[in-house]
Amino acid sequence: MIKFKPAMLYILTVMLFILLFASFDAEFYFDFSGRFDISREMMYRAFTENTAGLVTELPPVPDTLPAAEYSYGDENDTVASYKRKLYYLGYIKDYPEDKLMDEDMVSAVRIYQSDKALSISGTLNTLTMDTLDYEVVTYKQGVRGEDVTEYKEILRQLGYYGEQDILTDEFDEQMTEAVKTYQTDNSLEATGELDVFTLFLLMTSTTPEE
């Protein structure tokens, strides 16, 4: 006879309740794309465990659960993150300095959704954000931002920049040459661009011993 731990029985009971309730009000749980979308609050309460690994007392649901989508006028860190991603992918011309989902970002999202055969809404919905999350950025000459400064600092630690060199946030010609040299030294194609292979090697490199 199979024996279930109390926590497992609790979870199974909750899941049974969800399935039974969903059969009476399926429209509540299905979004317009037809995907099963159990509310975050219900999932949070059902699966939150304490440090002992058993569900004993469920904590209150945080007031700042992630939004299902972001649209024109929204302003927060999540919007800023995807705005930078769209910039590095070439959908926004200038490096974004703010966290606002403005007209330029809405336009960029619409073009991106069209390119990826997604429903064109201009909003950062779950499917669009998931698709963006899987995108791999290639950094090349002309882009700028905090990421560029970080990679320049790693290149300097590895000896591809001088200690007196001023590291700006721009991927300039000097950085292109530094990346080419790094790629050549590591038997990679010397493109001067920080592609996924170069980035992986760069982020796992260690500073050479003096």
mmCIF file with all atom_site columns, C-alpha atoms in Angstrom:
data_model
loop_
_atom_site.group_PDB
_atom_site.id
_atom_site.type_symbol
_atom_site.label_atom_id
_atom_site.label_alt_id
_atom_site.label_comp_id
_atom_site.label_asym_id
_atom_site.label_entity_id
_atom_site.label_seq_id
_atom_site.pdbx_PDB_ins_code
_atom_site.Cartn_x
_atom_site.Cartn_y
_atom_site.Cartn_z
_atom_site.occupancy
_atom_site.B_iso_or_equiv
_atom_site.pdbx_formal_charge
_atom_site.auth_seq_id
_atom_site.auth_comp_id
_atom_site.auth_asym_id
_atom_site.auth_atom_id
_atom_site.pdbx_PDB_model_num
ATOM 1   C CA . MET A 1 1   ? 0.000   0.000  0.000   1.00 0.00 ? 1   MET A CA 1
ATOM 2   C CA . ILE A 1 2   ? 1.379   3.396  -0.999  1.00 0.00 ? 2   ILE A CA 1
ATOM 3   C CA . LYS A 1 3   ? 1.854   5.784  1.893   1.00 0.00 ? 3   LYS A CA 1
ATOM 4   C CA . PHE A 1 4   ? 1.768   9.515  1.267   1.00 0.00 ? 4   PHE A CA 1
ATOM 5   C CA . LYS A 1 5   ? 3.450   12.108 3.452   1.00 0.00 ? 5   LYS A CA 1
ATOM 6   C CA . PRO A 1 6   ? 1.142   14.794 4.871   1.00 0.00 ? 6   PRO A CA 1
ATOM 7   C CA . ALA A 1 7   ? 2.607   17.422 2.547   1.00 0.00 ? 7   ALA A CA 1
ATOM 8   C CA . MET A 1 8   ? 1.975   15.232 -0.498  1.00 0.00 ? 8   MET A CA 1
ATOM 9   C CA . LEU A 1 9   ? -1.619  14.567 0.578   1.00 0.00 ? 9   LEU A CA 1
ATOM 10  C CA . TYR A 1 10  ? -2.139  18.289 1.031   1.00 0.00 ? 10  TYR A CA 1
ATOM 11  C CA . ILE A 1 11  ? -0.833  19.059 -2.447  1.00 0.00 ? 11  ILE A CA 1
ATOM 12  C CA . LEU A 1 12  ? -2.901  16.284 -4.047  1.00 0.00 ? 12  LEU A CA 1
ATOM 13  C CA . THR A 1 13  ? -6.017  17.557 -2.286  1.00 0.00 ? 13  THR A CA 1
ATOM 14  C CA . VAL A 1 14  ? -5.407  21.099 -3.492  1.00 0.00 ? 14  VAL A CA 1
ATOM 15  C CA . MET A 1 15  ? -4.801  19.928 -7.061  1.00 0.00 ? 15  MET A CA 1
ATOM 16  C CA . LEU A 1 16  ? -8.014  17.851 -6.983  1.00 0.00 ? 16  LEU A CA 1
ATOM 17  C CA . PHE A 1 17  ? -9.912  20.901 -5.784  1.00 0.00 ? 17  PHE A CA 1
ATOM 18  C CA . ILE A 1 18  ? -8.420  23.008 -8.581  1.00 0.00 ? 18  ILE A CA 1
ATOM 19  C CA . LEU A 1 19  ? -9.384  20.481 -11.254 1.00 0.00 ? 19  LEU A CA 1
ATOM 20  C CA . LEU A 1 20  ? -12.937 20.117 -9.920  1.00 0.00 ? 20  LEU A CA 1
ATOM 21  C CA . PHE A 1 21  ? -13.408 23.846 -9.629  1.00 0.00 ? 21  PHE A CA 1
ATOM 22  C CA . ALA A 1 22  ? -11.956 24.428 -13.090 1.00 0.00 ? 22  ALA A CA 1
ATOM 23  C CA . SER A 1 23  ? -14.553 22.098 -14.610 1.00 0.00 ? 23  SER A CA 1
ATOM 24  C CA . PHE A 1 24  ? -17.304 24.481 -13.411 1.00 0.00 ? 24  PHE A CA 1
ATOM 25  C CA . ASP A 1 25  ? -15.563 27.687 -14.421 1.00 0.00 ? 25  ASP A CA 1
ATOM 26  C CA . ALA A 1 26  ? -13.057 26.830 -17.144 1.00 0.00 ? 26  ALA A CA 1
ATOM 27  C CA . GLU A 1 27  ? -13.207 30.284 -18.653 1.00 0.00 ? 27  GLU A CA 1
ATOM 28  C CA . PHE A 1 28  ? -11.712 31.716 -15.479 1.00 0.00 ? 28  PHE A CA 1
ATOM 29  C CA . TYR A 1 29  ? -8.590  29.631 -15.856 1.00 0.00 ? 29  TYR A CA 1
ATOM 30  C CA . PHE A 1 30  ? -8.013  29.757 -19.601 1.00 0.00 ? 30  PHE A CA 1
ATOM 31  C CA . ASP A 1 31  ? -6.508  32.910 -21.123 1.00 0.00 ? 31  ASP A CA 1
ATOM 32  C CA . PHE A 1 32  ? -7.187  34.060 -24.671 1.00 0.00 ? 32  PHE A CA 1
ATOM 33  C CA . SER A 1 33  ? -4.331  31.944 -26.067 1.00 0.00 ? 33  SER A CA 1
ATOM 34  C CA . GLY A 1 34  ? -6.021  28.789 -24.763 1.00 0.00 ? 34  GLY A CA 1
ATOM 35  C CA . ARG A 1 35  ? -3.330  27.962 -22.226 1.00 0.00 ? 35  ARG A CA 1
ATOM 36  C CA . PHE A 1 36  ? -4.202  26.681 -18.731 1.00 0.00 ? 36  PHE A CA 1
ATOM 37  C CA . ASP A 1 37  ? -3.418  29.603 -16.427 1.00 0.00 ? 37  ASP A CA 1
ATOM 38  C CA . ILE A 1 38  ? -4.057  28.826 -12.768 1.00 0.00 ? 38  ILE A CA 1
ATOM 39  C CA . SER A 1 39  ? -3.901  32.021 -10.739 1.00 0.00 ? 39  SER A CA 1
ATOM 40  C CA . ARG A 1 40  ? -0.534  32.838 -9.256  1.00 0.00 ? 40  ARG A CA 1
ATOM 41  C CA . GLU A 1 41  ? -2.097  33.282 -5.838  1.00 0.00 ? 41  GLU A CA 1
ATOM 42  C CA . MET A 1 42  ? -3.550  29.773 -5.845  1.00 0.00 ? 42  MET A CA 1
ATOM 43  C CA . MET A 1 43  ? -0.270  28.228 -7.013  1.00 0.00 ? 43  MET A CA 1
ATOM 44  C CA . TYR A 1 44  ? 1.669   30.245 -4.461  1.00 0.00 ? 44  TYR A CA 1
ATOM 45  C CA . ARG A 1 45  ? -0.537  29.095 -1.616  1.00 0.00 ? 45  ARG A CA 1
ATOM 46  C CA . ALA A 1 46  ? -0.596  25.485 -2.798  1.00 0.00 ? 46  ALA A CA 1
ATOM 47  C CA . PHE A 1 47  ? 3.126   24.937 -3.218  1.00 0.00 ? 47  PHE A CA 1
ATOM 48  C CA . THR A 1 48  ? 4.874   27.233 -0.732  1.00 0.00 ? 48  THR A CA 1
ATOM 49  C CA . GLU A 1 49  ? 6.855   25.136 1.735   1.00 0.00 ? 49  GLU A CA 1
ATOM 50  C CA . ASN A 1 50  ? 8.616   26.065 4.938   1.00 0.00 ? 50  ASN A CA 1
ATOM 51  C CA . THR A 1 51  ? 12.290  25.401 5.670   1.00 0.00 ? 51  THR A CA 1
ATOM 52  C CA . ALA A 1 52  ? 11.506  21.948 7.059   1.00 0.00 ? 52  ALA A CA 1
ATOM 53  C CA . GLY A 1 53  ? 10.184  20.880 3.679   1.00 0.00 ? 53  GLY A CA 1
ATOM 54  C CA . LEU A 1 54  ? 6.566   20.388 4.833   1.00 0.00 ? 54  LEU A CA 1
ATOM 55  C CA . VAL A 1 55  ? 3.529   22.570 4.312   1.00 0.00 ? 55  VAL A CA 1
ATOM 56  C CA . THR A 1 56  ? 2.415   23.575 7.788   1.00 0.00 ? 56  THR A CA 1
ATOM 57  C CA . GLU A 1 57  ? 1.326   27.211 7.801   1.00 0.00 ? 57  GLU A CA 1
ATOM 58  C CA . LEU A 1 58  ? 0.952   29.108 4.535   1.00 0.00 ? 58  LEU A CA 1
ATOM 59  C CA . PRO A 1 59  ? 2.496   32.598 4.513   1.00 0.00 ? 59  PRO A CA 1
ATOM 60  C CA . PRO A 1 60  ? 0.572   35.572 3.133   1.00 0.00 ? 60  PRO A CA 1
ATOM 61  C CA . VAL A 1 61  ? 0.795   36.191 -0.597  1.00 0.00 ? 61  VAL A CA 1
ATOM 62  C CA . PRO A 1 62  ? 3.226   39.040 -1.426  1.00 0.00 ? 62  PRO A CA 1
ATOM 63  C CA . ASP A 1 63  ? 1.645   42.282 -2.582  1.00 0.00 ? 63  ASP A CA 1
ATOM 64  C CA . THR A 1 64  ? 3.982   42.465 -5.596  1.00 0.00 ? 64  THR A CA 1
ATOM 65  C CA . LEU A 1 65  ? 3.253   39.310 -7.579  1.00 0.00 ? 65  LEU A CA 1
ATOM 66  C CA . PRO A 1 66  ? 4.534   39.518 -11.180 1.00 0.00 ? 66  PRO A CA 1
ATOM 67  C CA . ALA A 1 67  ? 2.092   41.064 -13.613 1.00 0.00 ? 67  ALA A CA 1
ATOM 68  C CA . ALA A 1 68  ? 0.761   38.927 -16.436 1.00 0.00 ? 68  ALA A CA 1
ATOM 69  C CA . GLU A 1 69  ? 1.662   41.604 -18.982 1.00 0.00 ? 69  GLU A CA 1
ATOM 70  C CA . TYR A 1 70  ? 2.986   45.118 -19.333 1.00 0.00 ? 70  TYR A CA 1
ATOM 71  C CA . SER A 1 71  ? 1.599   47.762 -21.660 1.00 0.00 ? 71  SER A CA 1
ATOM 72  C CA . TYR A 1 72  ? 2.035   51.393 -22.664 1.00 0.00 ? 72  TYR A CA 1
ATOM 73  C CA . GLY A 1 73  ? 2.706   53.619 -19.667 1.00 0.00 ? 73  GLY A CA 1
ATOM 74  C CA . ASP A 1 74  ? 3.986   50.912 -17.320 1.00 0.00 ? 74  ASP A CA 1
ATOM 75  C CA . GLU A 1 75  ? 7.270   51.763 -15.623 1.00 0.00 ? 75  GLU A CA 1
ATOM 76  C CA . ASN A 1 76  ? 9.313   49.274 -13.592 1.00 0.00 ? 76  ASN A CA 1
ATOM 77  C CA . ASP A 1 77  ? 12.497  47.173 -13.540 1.00 0.00 ? 77  ASP A CA 1
ATOM 78  C CA . THR A 1 78  ? 10.959  44.364 -15.593 1.00 0.00 ? 78  THR A CA 1
ATOM 79  C CA . VAL A 1 79  ? 10.074  46.756 -18.395 1.00 0.00 ? 79  VAL A CA 1
ATOM 80  C CA . ALA A 1 80  ? 13.602  48.194 -18.253 1.00 0.00 ? 80  ALA A CA 1
ATOM 81  C CA . SER A 1 81  ? 15.143  44.729 -18.558 1.00 0.00 ? 81  SER A CA 1
ATOM 82  C CA . TYR A 1 82  ? 13.144  43.816 -21.667 1.00 0.00 ? 82  TYR A CA 1
ATOM 83  C CA . LYS A 1 83  ? 13.678  47.280 -23.119 1.00 0.00 ? 83  LYS A CA 1
ATOM 84  C CA . ARG A 1 84  ? 17.445  46.737 -22.972 1.00 0.00 ? 84  ARG A CA 1
ATOM 85  C CA . LYS A 1 85  ? 17.028  43.266 -24.481 1.00 0.00 ? 85  LYS A CA 1
ATOM 86  C CA . LEU A 1 86  ? 15.102  44.725 -27.410 1.00 0.00 ? 86  LEU A CA 1
ATOM 87  C CA . TYR A 1 87  ? 17.826  47.345 -27.813 1.00 0.00 ? 87  TYR A CA 1
ATOM 88  C CA . TYR A 1 88  ? 20.619  44.763 -27.976 1.00 0.00 ? 88  TYR A CA 1
ATOM 89  C CA . LEU A 1 89  ? 18.551  42.720 -30.435 1.00 0.00 ? 89  LEU A CA 1
ATOM 90  C CA . GLY A 1 90  ? 18.292  45.765 -32.695 1.00 0.00 ? 90  GLY A CA 1
ATOM 91  C CA . TYR A 1 91  ? 14.623  46.646 -32.193 1.00 0.00 ? 91  TYR A CA 1
ATOM 92  C CA . ILE A 1 92  ? 15.300  49.933 -30.382 1.00 0.00 ? 92  ILE A CA 1
ATOM 93  C CA . LYS A 1 93  ? 17.716  52.459 -31.881 1.00 0.00 ? 93  LYS A CA 1
ATOM 94  C CA . ASP A 1 94  ? 19.120  54.260 -28.837 1.00 0.00 ? 94  ASP A CA 1
ATOM 95  C CA . TYR A 1 95  ? 20.219  52.749 -25.535 1.00 0.00 ? 95  TYR A CA 1
ATOM 96  C CA . PRO A 1 96  ? 17.275  53.065 -23.107 1.00 0.00 ? 96  PRO A CA 1
ATOM 97  C CA . GLU A 1 97  ? 18.011  55.151 -20.036 1.00 0.00 ? 97  GLU A CA 1
ATOM 98  C CA . ASP A 1 98  ? 14.595  54.763 -18.402 1.00 0.00 ? 98  ASP A CA 1
ATOM 99  C CA . LYS A 1 99  ? 12.187  52.062 -17.251 1.00 0.00 ? 99  LYS A CA 1
ATOM 100 C CA . LEU A 1 100 ? 9.141   53.350 -19.122 1.00 0.00 ? 100 LEU A CA 1
ATOM 101 C CA . MET A 1 101 ? 7.191   51.405 -21.719 1.00 0.00 ? 101 MET A CA 1
ATOM 102 C CA . ASP A 1 102 ? 6.851   54.280 -24.162 1.00 0.00 ? 102 ASP A CA 1
ATOM 103 C CA . GLU A 1 103 ? 5.734   54.502 -27.791 1.00 0.00 ? 103 GLU A CA 1
ATOM 104 C CA . ASP A 1 104 ? 9.156   53.419 -29.091 1.00 0.00 ? 104 ASP A CA 1
ATOM 105 C CA . MET A 1 105 ? 9.067   50.276 -26.971 1.00 0.00 ? 105 MET A CA 1
ATOM 106 C CA . VAL A 1 106 ? 5.488   49.442 -27.954 1.00 0.00 ? 106 VAL A CA 1
ATOM 107 C CA . SER A 1 107 ? 6.506   49.773 -31.611 1.00 0.00 ? 107 SER A CA 1
ATOM 108 C CA . ALA A 1 108 ? 9.575   47.588 -31.006 1.00 0.00 ? 108 ALA A CA 1
ATOM 109 C CA . VAL A 1 109 ? 7.470   44.921 -29.291 1.00 0.00 ? 109 VAL A CA 1
ATOM 110 C CA . ARG A 1 110 ? 4.993   44.885 -32.176 1.00 0.00 ? 110 ARG A CA 1
ATOM 111 C CA . ILE A 1 111 ? 7.779   44.412 -34.743 1.00 0.00 ? 111 ILE A CA 1
ATOM 112 C CA . TYR A 1 112 ? 9.383   41.701 -32.600 1.00 0.00 ? 112 TYR A CA 1
ATOM 113 C CA . GLN A 1 113 ? 6.056   39.885 -32.228 1.00 0.00 ? 113 GLN A CA 1
ATOM 114 C CA . SER A 1 114 ? 5.563   40.044 -35.997 1.00 0.00 ? 114 SER A CA 1
ATOM 115 C CA . ASP A 1 115 ? 9.065   38.658 -36.631 1.00 0.00 ? 115 ASP A CA 1
ATOM 116 C CA . LYS A 1 116 ? 8.410   35.771 -34.245 1.00 0.00 ? 116 LYS A CA 1
ATOM 117 C CA . ALA A 1 117 ? 4.914   35.010 -35.573 1.00 0.00 ? 117 ALA A CA 1
ATOM 118 C CA . LEU A 1 118 ? 3.332   35.994 -32.249 1.00 0.00 ? 118 LEU A CA 1
ATOM 119 C CA . SER A 1 119 ? 0.016   37.742 -31.763 1.00 0.00 ? 119 SER A CA 1
ATOM 120 C CA . ILE A 1 120 ? 0.738   41.423 -32.468 1.00 0.00 ? 120 ILE A CA 1
ATOM 121 C CA . SER A 1 121 ? -0.514  43.332 -29.438 1.00 0.00 ? 121 SER A CA 1
ATOM 122 C CA . GLY A 1 122 ? 2.320   45.699 -28.576 1.00 0.00 ? 122 GLY A CA 1
ATOM 123 C CA . THR A 1 123 ? 2.159   44.484 -24.980 1.00 0.00 ? 123 THR A CA 1
ATOM 124 C CA . LEU A 1 124 ? 4.730   42.466 -23.074 1.00 0.00 ? 124 LEU A CA 1
ATOM 125 C CA . ASN A 1 125 ? 2.570   39.437 -22.422 1.00 0.00 ? 125 ASN A CA 1
ATOM 126 C CA . THR A 1 126 ? 3.808   36.147 -21.001 1.00 0.00 ? 126 THR A CA 1
ATOM 127 C CA . LEU A 1 127 ? 4.473   34.507 -24.359 1.00 0.00 ? 127 LEU A CA 1
ATOM 128 C CA . THR A 1 128 ? 6.415   37.509 -25.665 1.00 0.00 ? 128 THR A CA 1
ATOM 129 C CA . MET A 1 129 ? 8.522   37.722 -22.511 1.00 0.00 ? 129 MET A CA 1
ATOM 130 C CA . ASP A 1 130 ? 9.224   33.981 -22.592 1.00 0.00 ? 130 ASP A CA 1
ATOM 131 C CA . THR A 1 131 ? 10.333  34.257 -26.223 1.00 0.00 ? 131 THR A CA 1
ATOM 132 C CA . LEU A 1 132 ? 12.608  37.191 -25.405 1.00 0.00 ? 132 LEU A CA 1
ATOM 133 C CA . ASP A 1 133 ? 14.104  35.247 -22.512 1.00 0.00 ? 133 ASP A CA 1
ATOM 134 C CA . TYR A 1 134 ? 15.332  32.598 -24.956 1.00 0.00 ? 134 TYR A CA 1
ATOM 135 C CA . GLU A 1 135 ? 16.977  35.147 -27.244 1.00 0.00 ? 135 GLU A CA 1
ATOM 136 C CA . VAL A 1 136 ? 20.782  35.135 -27.249 1.00 0.00 ? 136 VAL A CA 1
ATOM 137 C CA . VAL A 1 137 ? 22.338  38.589 -27.581 1.00 0.00 ? 137 VAL A CA 1
ATOM 138 C CA . THR A 1 138 ? 25.450  39.210 -29.666 1.00 0.00 ? 138 THR A CA 1
ATOM 139 C CA . TYR A 1 139 ? 27.218  42.403 -28.616 1.00 0.00 ? 139 TYR A CA 1
ATOM 140 C CA . LYS A 1 140 ? 28.916  44.257 -31.438 1.00 0.00 ? 140 LYS A CA 1
ATOM 141 C CA . GLN A 1 141 ? 30.523  47.598 -32.211 1.00 0.00 ? 141 GLN A CA 1
ATOM 142 C CA . GLY A 1 142 ? 28.129  50.513 -31.789 1.00 0.00 ? 142 GLY A CA 1
ATOM 143 C CA . VAL A 1 143 ? 26.077  49.294 -28.833 1.00 0.00 ? 143 VAL A CA 1
ATOM 144 C CA . ARG A 1 144 ? 26.522  50.575 -25.307 1.00 0.00 ? 144 ARG A CA 1
ATOM 145 C CA . GLY A 1 145 ? 25.379  49.969 -21.767 1.00 0.00 ? 145 GLY A CA 1
ATOM 146 C CA . GLU A 1 146 ? 26.352  48.519 -18.404 1.00 0.00 ? 146 GLU A CA 1
ATOM 147 C CA . ASP A 1 147 ? 26.869  45.081 -19.949 1.00 0.00 ? 147 ASP A CA 1
ATOM 148 C CA . VAL A 1 148 ? 29.549  46.496 -22.248 1.00 0.00 ? 148 VAL A CA 1
ATOM 149 C CA . THR A 1 149 ? 31.384  48.091 -19.321 1.00 0.00 ? 149 THR A CA 1
ATOM 150 C CA . GLU A 1 150 ? 31.292  44.786 -17.434 1.00 0.00 ? 150 GLU A CA 1
ATOM 151 C CA . TYR A 1 151 ? 32.797  42.844 -20.349 1.00 0.00 ? 151 TYR A CA 1
ATOM 152 C CA . LYS A 1 152 ? 35.470  45.502 -20.840 1.00 0.00 ? 152 LYS A CA 1
ATOM 153 C CA . GLU A 1 153 ? 36.466  45.122 -17.198 1.00 0.00 ? 153 GLU A CA 1
ATOM 154 C CA . ILE A 1 154 ? 36.795  41.350 -17.614 1.00 0.00 ? 154 ILE A CA 1
ATOM 155 C CA . LEU A 1 155 ? 38.940  41.866 -20.714 1.00 0.00 ? 155 LEU A CA 1
ATOM 156 C CA . ARG A 1 156 ? 41.135  44.256 -18.727 1.00 0.00 ? 156 ARG A CA 1
ATOM 157 C CA . GLN A 1 157 ? 41.534  41.716 -15.920 1.00 0.00 ? 157 GLN A CA 1
ATOM 158 C CA . LEU A 1 158 ? 42.647  39.217 -18.556 1.00 0.00 ? 158 LEU A CA 1
ATOM 159 C CA . GLY A 1 159 ? 45.218  41.644 -19.944 1.00 0.00 ? 159 GLY A CA 1
ATOM 160 C CA . TYR A 1 160 ? 43.443  42.853 -23.081 1.00 0.00 ? 160 TYR A CA 1
ATOM 161 C CA . TYR A 1 161 ? 43.170  46.429 -21.806 1.00 0.00 ? 161 TYR A CA 1
ATOM 162 C CA . GLY A 1 162 ? 45.823  48.516 -20.108 1.00 0.00 ? 162 GLY A CA 1
ATOM 163 C CA . GLU A 1 163 ? 45.409  49.630 -16.515 1.00 0.00 ? 163 GLU A CA 1
ATOM 164 C CA . GLN A 1 164 ? 45.357  53.255 -17.672 1.00 0.00 ? 164 GLN A CA 1
ATOM 165 C CA . ASP A 1 165 ? 42.679  52.719 -20.311 1.00 0.00 ? 165 ASP A CA 1
ATOM 166 C CA . ILE A 1 166 ? 39.402  54.479 -19.591 1.00 0.00 ? 166 ILE A CA 1
ATOM 167 C CA . LEU A 1 167 ? 36.561  51.990 -19.850 1.00 0.00 ? 167 LEU A CA 1
ATOM 168 C CA . THR A 1 168 ? 33.454  53.643 -21.265 1.00 0.00 ? 168 THR A CA 1
ATOM 169 C CA . ASP A 1 169 ? 30.089  51.954 -21.758 1.00 0.00 ? 169 ASP A CA 1
ATOM 170 C CA . GLU A 1 170 ? 30.469  52.025 -25.561 1.00 0.00 ? 170 GLU A CA 1
ATOM 171 C CA . PHE A 1 171 ? 31.447  49.032 -27.677 1.00 0.00 ? 171 PHE A CA 1
ATOM 172 C CA . ASP A 1 172 ? 34.010  50.994 -29.680 1.00 0.00 ? 172 ASP A CA 1
ATOM 173 C CA . GLU A 1 173 ? 36.768  50.101 -32.140 1.00 0.00 ? 173 GLU A CA 1
ATOM 174 C CA . GLN A 1 174 ? 39.260  49.488 -29.332 1.00 0.00 ? 174 GLN A CA 1
ATOM 175 C CA . MET A 1 175 ? 36.944  46.920 -27.780 1.00 0.00 ? 175 MET A CA 1
ATOM 176 C CA . THR A 1 176 ? 36.415  45.258 -31.157 1.00 0.00 ? 176 THR A CA 1
ATOM 177 C CA . GLU A 1 177 ? 40.178  44.793 -31.494 1.00 0.00 ? 177 GLU A CA 1
ATOM 178 C CA . ALA A 1 178 ? 40.468  43.542 -27.904 1.00 0.00 ? 178 ALA A CA 1
ATOM 179 C CA . VAL A 1 179 ? 37.734  40.966 -28.542 1.00 0.00 ? 179 VAL A CA 1
ATOM 180 C CA . LYS A 1 180 ? 39.397  39.866 -31.795 1.00 0.00 ? 180 LYS A CA 1
ATOM 181 C CA . THR A 1 181 ? 42.693  39.318 -29.981 1.00 0.00 ? 181 THR A CA 1
ATOM 182 C CA . TYR A 1 182 ? 40.944  37.395 -27.223 1.00 0.00 ? 182 TYR A CA 1
ATOM 183 C CA . GLN A 1 183 ? 39.143  35.219 -29.767 1.00 0.00 ? 183 GLN A CA 1
ATOM 184 C CA . THR A 1 184 ? 42.380  34.490 -31.643 1.00 0.00 ? 184 THR A CA 1
ATOM 185 C CA . ASP A 1 185 ? 44.175  33.576 -28.422 1.00 0.00 ? 185 ASP A CA 1
ATOM 186 C CA . ASN A 1 186 ? 41.371  31.137 -27.596 1.00 0.00 ? 186 ASN A CA 1
ATOM 187 C CA . SER A 1 187 ? 41.039  29.516 -31.044 1.00 0.00 ? 187 SER A CA 1
ATOM 188 C CA . LEU A 1 188 ? 37.731  31.223 -31.833 1.00 0.00 ? 188 LEU A CA 1
ATOM 189 C CA . GLU A 1 189 ? 36.758  32.949 -35.058 1.00 0.00 ? 189 GLU A CA 1
ATOM 190 C CA . ALA A 1 190 ? 38.030  36.522 -34.775 1.00 0.00 ? 190 ALA A CA 1
ATOM 191 C CA . THR A 1 191 ? 34.811  38.418 -35.503 1.00 0.00 ? 191 THR A CA 1
ATOM 192 C CA . GLY A 1 192 ? 35.295  41.132 -32.913 1.00 0.00 ? 192 GLY A CA 1
ATOM 193 C CA . GLU A 1 193 ? 31.768  40.449 -31.669 1.00 0.00 ? 193 GLU A CA 1
ATOM 194 C CA . LEU A 1 194 ? 30.795  39.017 -28.307 1.00 0.00 ? 194 LEU A CA 1
ATOM 195 C CA . ASP A 1 195 ? 28.726  36.048 -29.452 1.00 0.00 ? 195 ASP A CA 1
ATOM 196 C CA . VAL A 1 196 ? 27.453  33.258 -27.225 1.00 0.00 ? 196 VAL A CA 1
ATOM 197 C CA . PHE A 1 197 ? 30.647  31.177 -27.505 1.00 0.00 ? 197 PHE A CA 1
ATOM 198 C CA . THR A 1 198 ? 32.948  34.117 -26.779 1.00 0.00 ? 198 THR A CA 1
ATOM 199 C CA . LEU A 1 199 ? 30.771  35.270 -23.887 1.00 0.00 ? 199 LEU A CA 1
ATOM 200 C CA . PHE A 1 200 ? 30.680  31.806 -22.333 1.00 0.00 ? 200 PHE A CA 1
ATOM 201 C CA . LEU A 1 201 ? 34.461  31.518 -22.483 1.00 0.00 ? 201 LEU A CA 1
ATOM 202 C CA . LEU A 1 202 ? 34.935  35.078 -21.269 1.00 0.00 ? 202 LEU A CA 1
ATOM 203 C CA . MET A 1 203 ? 32.631  34.638 -18.277 1.00 0.00 ? 203 MET A CA 1
ATOM 204 C CA . THR A 1 204 ? 34.378  31.415 -17.250 1.00 0.00 ? 204 THR A CA 1
ATOM 205 C CA . SER A 1 205 ? 37.906  32.724 -17.764 1.00 0.00 ? 205 SER A CA 1
ATOM 206 C CA . THR A 1 206 ? 40.273  33.299 -14.880 1.00 0.00 ? 206 THR A CA 1
ATOM 207 C CA . THR A 1 207 ? 42.797  36.066 -14.516 1.00 0.00 ? 207 THR A CA 1
ATOM 208 C CA . PRO A 1 208 ? 46.225  34.809 -15.623 1.00 0.00 ? 208 PRO A CA 1
ATOM 209 C CA . GLU A 1 209 ? 48.788  34.358 -12.891 1.00 0.00 ? 209 GLU A CA 1
ATOM 210 C CA . GLU A 1 210 ? 51.363  37.140 -12.589 1.00 0.00 ? 210 GLU A CA 1
#
